[in-house]
Structure formats: structure tokens, C-alpha cells
mmCIF file of C-alpha atoms in Angstrom:
data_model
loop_
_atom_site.group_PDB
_atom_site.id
_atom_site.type_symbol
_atom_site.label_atom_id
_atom_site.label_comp_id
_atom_site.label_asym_id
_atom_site.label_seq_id
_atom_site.Cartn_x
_atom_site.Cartn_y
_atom_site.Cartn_z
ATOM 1 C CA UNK A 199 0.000 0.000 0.000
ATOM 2 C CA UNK A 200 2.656 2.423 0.614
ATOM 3 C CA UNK A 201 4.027 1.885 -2.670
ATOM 4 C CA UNK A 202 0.794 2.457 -4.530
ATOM 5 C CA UNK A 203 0.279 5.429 -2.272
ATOM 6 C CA UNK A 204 3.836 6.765 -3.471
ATOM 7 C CA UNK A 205 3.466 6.166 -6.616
ATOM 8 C CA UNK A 206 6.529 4.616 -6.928
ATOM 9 C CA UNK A 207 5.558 2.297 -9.895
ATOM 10 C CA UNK A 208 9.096 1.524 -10.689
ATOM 11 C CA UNK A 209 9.706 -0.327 -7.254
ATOM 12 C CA UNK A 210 6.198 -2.025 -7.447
ATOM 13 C CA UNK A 211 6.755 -3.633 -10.650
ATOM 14 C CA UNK A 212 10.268 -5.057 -9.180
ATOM 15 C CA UNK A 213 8.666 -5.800 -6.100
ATOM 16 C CA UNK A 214 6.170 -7.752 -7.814
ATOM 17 C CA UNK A 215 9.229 -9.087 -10.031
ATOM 18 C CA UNK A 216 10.473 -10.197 -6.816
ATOM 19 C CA UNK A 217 7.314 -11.998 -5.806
ATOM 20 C CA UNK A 218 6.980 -14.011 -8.985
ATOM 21 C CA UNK A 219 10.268 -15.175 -8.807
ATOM 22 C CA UNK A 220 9.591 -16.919 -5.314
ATOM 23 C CA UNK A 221 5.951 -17.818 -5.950
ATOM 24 C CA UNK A 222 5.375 -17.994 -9.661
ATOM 25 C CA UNK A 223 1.738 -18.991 -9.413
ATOM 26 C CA UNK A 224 0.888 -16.125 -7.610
ATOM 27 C CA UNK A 225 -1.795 -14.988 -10.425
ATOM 28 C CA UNK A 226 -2.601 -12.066 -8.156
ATOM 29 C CA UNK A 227 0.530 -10.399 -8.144
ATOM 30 C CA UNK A 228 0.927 -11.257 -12.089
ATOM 31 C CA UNK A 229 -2.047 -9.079 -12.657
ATOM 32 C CA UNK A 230 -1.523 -6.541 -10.913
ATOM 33 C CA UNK A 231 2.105 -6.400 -12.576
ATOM 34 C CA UNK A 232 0.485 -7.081 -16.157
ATOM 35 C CA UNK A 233 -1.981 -3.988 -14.875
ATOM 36 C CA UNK A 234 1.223 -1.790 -13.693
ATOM 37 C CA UNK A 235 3.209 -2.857 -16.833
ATOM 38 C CA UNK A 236 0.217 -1.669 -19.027
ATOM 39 C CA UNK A 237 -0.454 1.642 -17.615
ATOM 40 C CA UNK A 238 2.994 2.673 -17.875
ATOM 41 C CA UNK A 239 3.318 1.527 -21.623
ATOM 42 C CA UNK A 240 5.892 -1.169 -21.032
ATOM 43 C CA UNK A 241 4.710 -4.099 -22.883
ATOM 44 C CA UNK A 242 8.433 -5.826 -23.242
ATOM 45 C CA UNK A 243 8.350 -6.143 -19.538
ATOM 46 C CA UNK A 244 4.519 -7.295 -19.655
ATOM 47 C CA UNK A 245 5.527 -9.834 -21.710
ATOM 48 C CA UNK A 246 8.538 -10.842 -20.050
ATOM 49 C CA UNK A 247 6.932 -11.148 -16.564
ATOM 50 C CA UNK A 248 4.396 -13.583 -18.063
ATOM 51 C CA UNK A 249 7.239 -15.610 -20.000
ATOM 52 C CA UNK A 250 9.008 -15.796 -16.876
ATOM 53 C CA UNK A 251 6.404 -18.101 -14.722
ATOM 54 C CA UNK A 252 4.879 -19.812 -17.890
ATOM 55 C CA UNK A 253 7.180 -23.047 -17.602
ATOM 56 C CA UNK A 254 6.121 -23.077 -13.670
ATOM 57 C CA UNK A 255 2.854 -23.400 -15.395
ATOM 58 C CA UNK A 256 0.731 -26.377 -17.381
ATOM 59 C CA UNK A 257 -2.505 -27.567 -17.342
ATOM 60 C CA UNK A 258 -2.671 -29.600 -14.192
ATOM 61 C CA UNK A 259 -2.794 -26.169 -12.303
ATOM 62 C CA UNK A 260 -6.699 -24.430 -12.319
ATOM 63 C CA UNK A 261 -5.985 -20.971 -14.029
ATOM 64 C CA UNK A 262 -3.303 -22.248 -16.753
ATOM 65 C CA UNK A 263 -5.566 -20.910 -19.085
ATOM 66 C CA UNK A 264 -5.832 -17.487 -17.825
ATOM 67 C CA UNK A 265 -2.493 -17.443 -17.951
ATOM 68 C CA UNK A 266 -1.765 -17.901 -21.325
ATOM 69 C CA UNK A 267 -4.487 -15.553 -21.971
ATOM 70 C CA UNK A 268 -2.366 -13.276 -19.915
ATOM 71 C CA UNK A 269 1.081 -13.651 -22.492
ATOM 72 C CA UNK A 270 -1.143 -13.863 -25.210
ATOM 73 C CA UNK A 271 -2.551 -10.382 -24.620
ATOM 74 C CA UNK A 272 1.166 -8.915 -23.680
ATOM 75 C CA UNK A 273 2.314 -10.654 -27.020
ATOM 76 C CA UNK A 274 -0.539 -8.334 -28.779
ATOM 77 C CA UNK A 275 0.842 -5.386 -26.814
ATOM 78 C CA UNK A 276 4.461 -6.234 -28.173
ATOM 79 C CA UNK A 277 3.144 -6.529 -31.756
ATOM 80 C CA UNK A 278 3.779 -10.770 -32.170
ATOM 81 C CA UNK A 279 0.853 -11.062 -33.519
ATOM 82 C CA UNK A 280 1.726 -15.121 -34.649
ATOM 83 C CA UNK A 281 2.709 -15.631 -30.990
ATOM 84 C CA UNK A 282 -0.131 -13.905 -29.661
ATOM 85 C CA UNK A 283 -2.488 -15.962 -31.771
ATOM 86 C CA UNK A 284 -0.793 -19.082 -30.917
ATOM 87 C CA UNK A 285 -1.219 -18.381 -26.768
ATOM 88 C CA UNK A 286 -4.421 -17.204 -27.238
ATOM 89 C CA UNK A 287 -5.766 -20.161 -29.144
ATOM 90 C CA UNK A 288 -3.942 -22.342 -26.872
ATOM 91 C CA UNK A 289 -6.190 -20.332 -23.890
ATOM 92 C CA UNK A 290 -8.998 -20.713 -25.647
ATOM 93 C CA UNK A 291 -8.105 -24.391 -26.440
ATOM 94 C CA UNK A 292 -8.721 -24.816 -22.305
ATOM 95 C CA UNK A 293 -11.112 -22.599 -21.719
ATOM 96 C CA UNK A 294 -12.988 -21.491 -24.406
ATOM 97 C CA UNK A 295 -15.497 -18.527 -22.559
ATOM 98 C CA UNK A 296 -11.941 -16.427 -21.169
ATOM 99 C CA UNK A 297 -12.350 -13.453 -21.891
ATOM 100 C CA UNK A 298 -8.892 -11.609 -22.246
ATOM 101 C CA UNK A 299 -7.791 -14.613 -24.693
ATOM 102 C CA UNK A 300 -10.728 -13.639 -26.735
ATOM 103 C CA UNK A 301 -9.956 -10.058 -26.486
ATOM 104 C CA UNK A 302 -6.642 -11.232 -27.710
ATOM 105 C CA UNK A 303 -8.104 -12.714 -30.648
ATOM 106 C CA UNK A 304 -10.087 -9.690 -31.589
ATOM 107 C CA UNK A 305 -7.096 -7.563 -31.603
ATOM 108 C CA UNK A 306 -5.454 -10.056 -33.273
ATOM 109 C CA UNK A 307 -7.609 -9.833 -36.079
ATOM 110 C CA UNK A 308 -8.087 -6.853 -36.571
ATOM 111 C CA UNK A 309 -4.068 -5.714 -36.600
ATOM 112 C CA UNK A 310 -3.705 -8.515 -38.921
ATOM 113 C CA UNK A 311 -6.469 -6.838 -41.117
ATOM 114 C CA UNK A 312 -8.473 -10.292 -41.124
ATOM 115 C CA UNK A 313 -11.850 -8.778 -39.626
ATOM 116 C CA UNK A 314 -14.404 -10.747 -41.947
ATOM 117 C CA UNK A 315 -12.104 -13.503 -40.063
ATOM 118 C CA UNK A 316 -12.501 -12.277 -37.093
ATOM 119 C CA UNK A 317 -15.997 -11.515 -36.858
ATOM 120 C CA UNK A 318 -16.609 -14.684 -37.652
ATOM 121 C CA UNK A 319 -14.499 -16.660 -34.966
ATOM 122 C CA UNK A 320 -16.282 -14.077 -32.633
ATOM 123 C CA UNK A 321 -19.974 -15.105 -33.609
ATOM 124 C CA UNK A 322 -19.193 -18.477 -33.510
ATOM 125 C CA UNK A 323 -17.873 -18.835 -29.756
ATOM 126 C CA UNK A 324 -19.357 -15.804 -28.379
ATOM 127 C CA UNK A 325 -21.202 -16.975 -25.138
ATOM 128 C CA UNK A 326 -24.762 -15.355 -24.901
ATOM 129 C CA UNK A 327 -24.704 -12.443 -22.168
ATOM 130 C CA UNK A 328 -26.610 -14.401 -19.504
ATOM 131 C CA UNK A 329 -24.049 -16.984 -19.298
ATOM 132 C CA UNK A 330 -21.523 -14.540 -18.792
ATOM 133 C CA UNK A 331 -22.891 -12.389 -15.867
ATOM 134 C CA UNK A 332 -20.608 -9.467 -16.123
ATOM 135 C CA UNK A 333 -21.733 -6.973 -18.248
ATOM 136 C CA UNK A 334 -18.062 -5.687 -18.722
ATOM 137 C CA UNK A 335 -16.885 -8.409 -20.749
ATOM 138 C CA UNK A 336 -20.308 -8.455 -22.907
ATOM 139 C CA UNK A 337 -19.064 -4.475 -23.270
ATOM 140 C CA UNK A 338 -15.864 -5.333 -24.555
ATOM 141 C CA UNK A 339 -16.733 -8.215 -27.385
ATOM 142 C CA UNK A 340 -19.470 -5.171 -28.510
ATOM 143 C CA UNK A 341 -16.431 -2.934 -28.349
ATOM 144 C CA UNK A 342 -14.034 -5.231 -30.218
ATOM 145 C CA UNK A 343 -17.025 -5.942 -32.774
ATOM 146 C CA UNK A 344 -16.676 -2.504 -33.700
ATOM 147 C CA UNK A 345 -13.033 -2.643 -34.023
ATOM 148 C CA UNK A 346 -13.686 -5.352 -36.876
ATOM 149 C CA UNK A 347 -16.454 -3.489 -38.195
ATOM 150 C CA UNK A 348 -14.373 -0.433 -38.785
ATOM 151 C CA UNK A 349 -11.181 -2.226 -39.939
ATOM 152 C CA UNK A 350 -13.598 -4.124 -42.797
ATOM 153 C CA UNK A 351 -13.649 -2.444 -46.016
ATOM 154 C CA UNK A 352 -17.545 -2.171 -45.686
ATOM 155 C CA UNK A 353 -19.182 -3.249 -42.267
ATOM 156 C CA UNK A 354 -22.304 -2.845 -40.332
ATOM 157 C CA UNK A 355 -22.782 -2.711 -36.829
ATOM 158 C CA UNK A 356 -26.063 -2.003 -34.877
ATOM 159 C CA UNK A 357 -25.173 -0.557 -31.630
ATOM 160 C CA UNK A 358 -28.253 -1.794 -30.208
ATOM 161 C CA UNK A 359 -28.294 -5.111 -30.888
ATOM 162 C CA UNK A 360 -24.517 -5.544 -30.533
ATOM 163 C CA UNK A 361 -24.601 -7.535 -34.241
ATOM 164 C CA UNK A 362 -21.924 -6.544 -36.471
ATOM 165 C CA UNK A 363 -21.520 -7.882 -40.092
ATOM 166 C CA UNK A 364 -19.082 -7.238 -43.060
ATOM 167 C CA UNK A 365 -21.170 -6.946 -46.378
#
């Protein structure tokens, strides 16, 4: 806490560093150093800090998969967009309503300029809203809908609905 209340975001990450190094499945304190390393624009270190604890990992642990989802994303950040395909899919592969690795996906896509690709993959394993009882990841599939719609050549997206198409 006194850290955060310092603002001293430089020691928090390495602190966190730290922490992984002695516990890496400590998904807690890889968040919140994926969170840090994201706010302050430093996606090598993001990506890093996940690559770090990943052979700690596999799937006989609960959360494997939100790991991955976690490198996947920081691979996006880093611009690998092969790699982050590759994690995210693997994510996916495990667990196939996360979230972030679908996030991953969708900006996969869409900086790959594949978004008649990507809409698709998105309609097809989109979970409906109810099942997902957080309206904050229902807000960011609408949100990443758009970003296909607007990186197609000729889209359509009803804001209401939440239905996007390429025509």
C-alpha cells in the first residue's frame, strides 16, 4: 500500500518481479504487474513477466488458461501477432469462454487486417450475455465488434443489438 500510495511504480513492478520469482503462481501479483506494466506503456516487460512463470505453469494447475491468456494479450501489446495468436488459441483451447484470450483474438484480427475472419471466430464462440454475468466483458466483445467493423472495407454494426456484419 505504501508503494501504490507513493506512486513509486518503478519499485512495485520489481517488487512484484520479486514476488513471482519466489511464488510464480501467484496470479494475483501477475495481474496486478500485467496492470502496472500496461499503464505505464511497457509491454516488453509485460511480456517478459508472463514468460518468466509460464514453464512453472501447465494444465494440471486451475488458471493455466488465464495465464496464457495473460502472455497472449502482452504478445498483442508487443506486436507478435503469430505468438499472440498461438497463446491465445492455446487459452482458448482450455477454456474457451476467457475473456482476455478472446480479447486477444479480436485484436489479433483486426491488426492482422483479417476482420471478416474475425468476426466470424467471434460469432461463432461468443457466449450469450446471460451466461456470462458481467456486463463488462459483454461491453468489450461489442467494443471489439466494432473494431472489426471499422477495420472491414464495408461493415455494419447495430449498436443496439450488438450484431456486427461485413457486407
Amino acid at each position: 500500500a505504501t508503494i501504490a500510495a507513493a506512486d513509486d511504480f518503478a519499485l512495485a513492478r520489481a517488487c512484484l518481479d520479486d514476488l513471482l520469482q519466489r511464488h510464480p503462481h501467484d496470479v494475483l501479483a501477475l495481474q496486478v504487474g500485467q496492470s502496472l506494466d500496461y499503464v505505464t506503456g511497457d509491454a516488453a516487460h509485460m511480456r517478459d513477466r508472463v514468460e518468466a512463470v509460464l514453464p512453472s505453469w501447465s494444465d494440471a494447475l486451475p488458471g493455466h488458461h488465464a495465464v496464457l491468456a495473460m502472455h497472449a494479450f502482452a504478445l498483442v501489446e508487443c506486436g507478435d501477432y503469430d505468438h499472440a495468436e498461438q497463446a491465445a488459441l492455446a487459452a482458448l483451447a482450455r477454456d474457451p469462454a476467457n475473456v482476455r484470450a478472446q480479447h486477444a483474438m479480436a485484436h489479433v484480427f483486426e491488426m492482422t487486417e483479417r476482420a471478416a475472419a474475425g468476426l466470424a471466430r467471434r460469432d461463432q464462440h461468443e457466449r450469450p450475455p446471460a451466461d456470462v454475468g458481467l456486463r463488462r466483458p459483454r461491453r468489450r466483445v461489442i467494443e471489439n465488434k466494432i473494431l472489426h467493423a471499422i477495420a472491414g472495407a464495408e461493415a455494419h454494426f447495430d449498436l443496439f443489438t450488438g450484431v456486427a456484419e461485413v457486407v
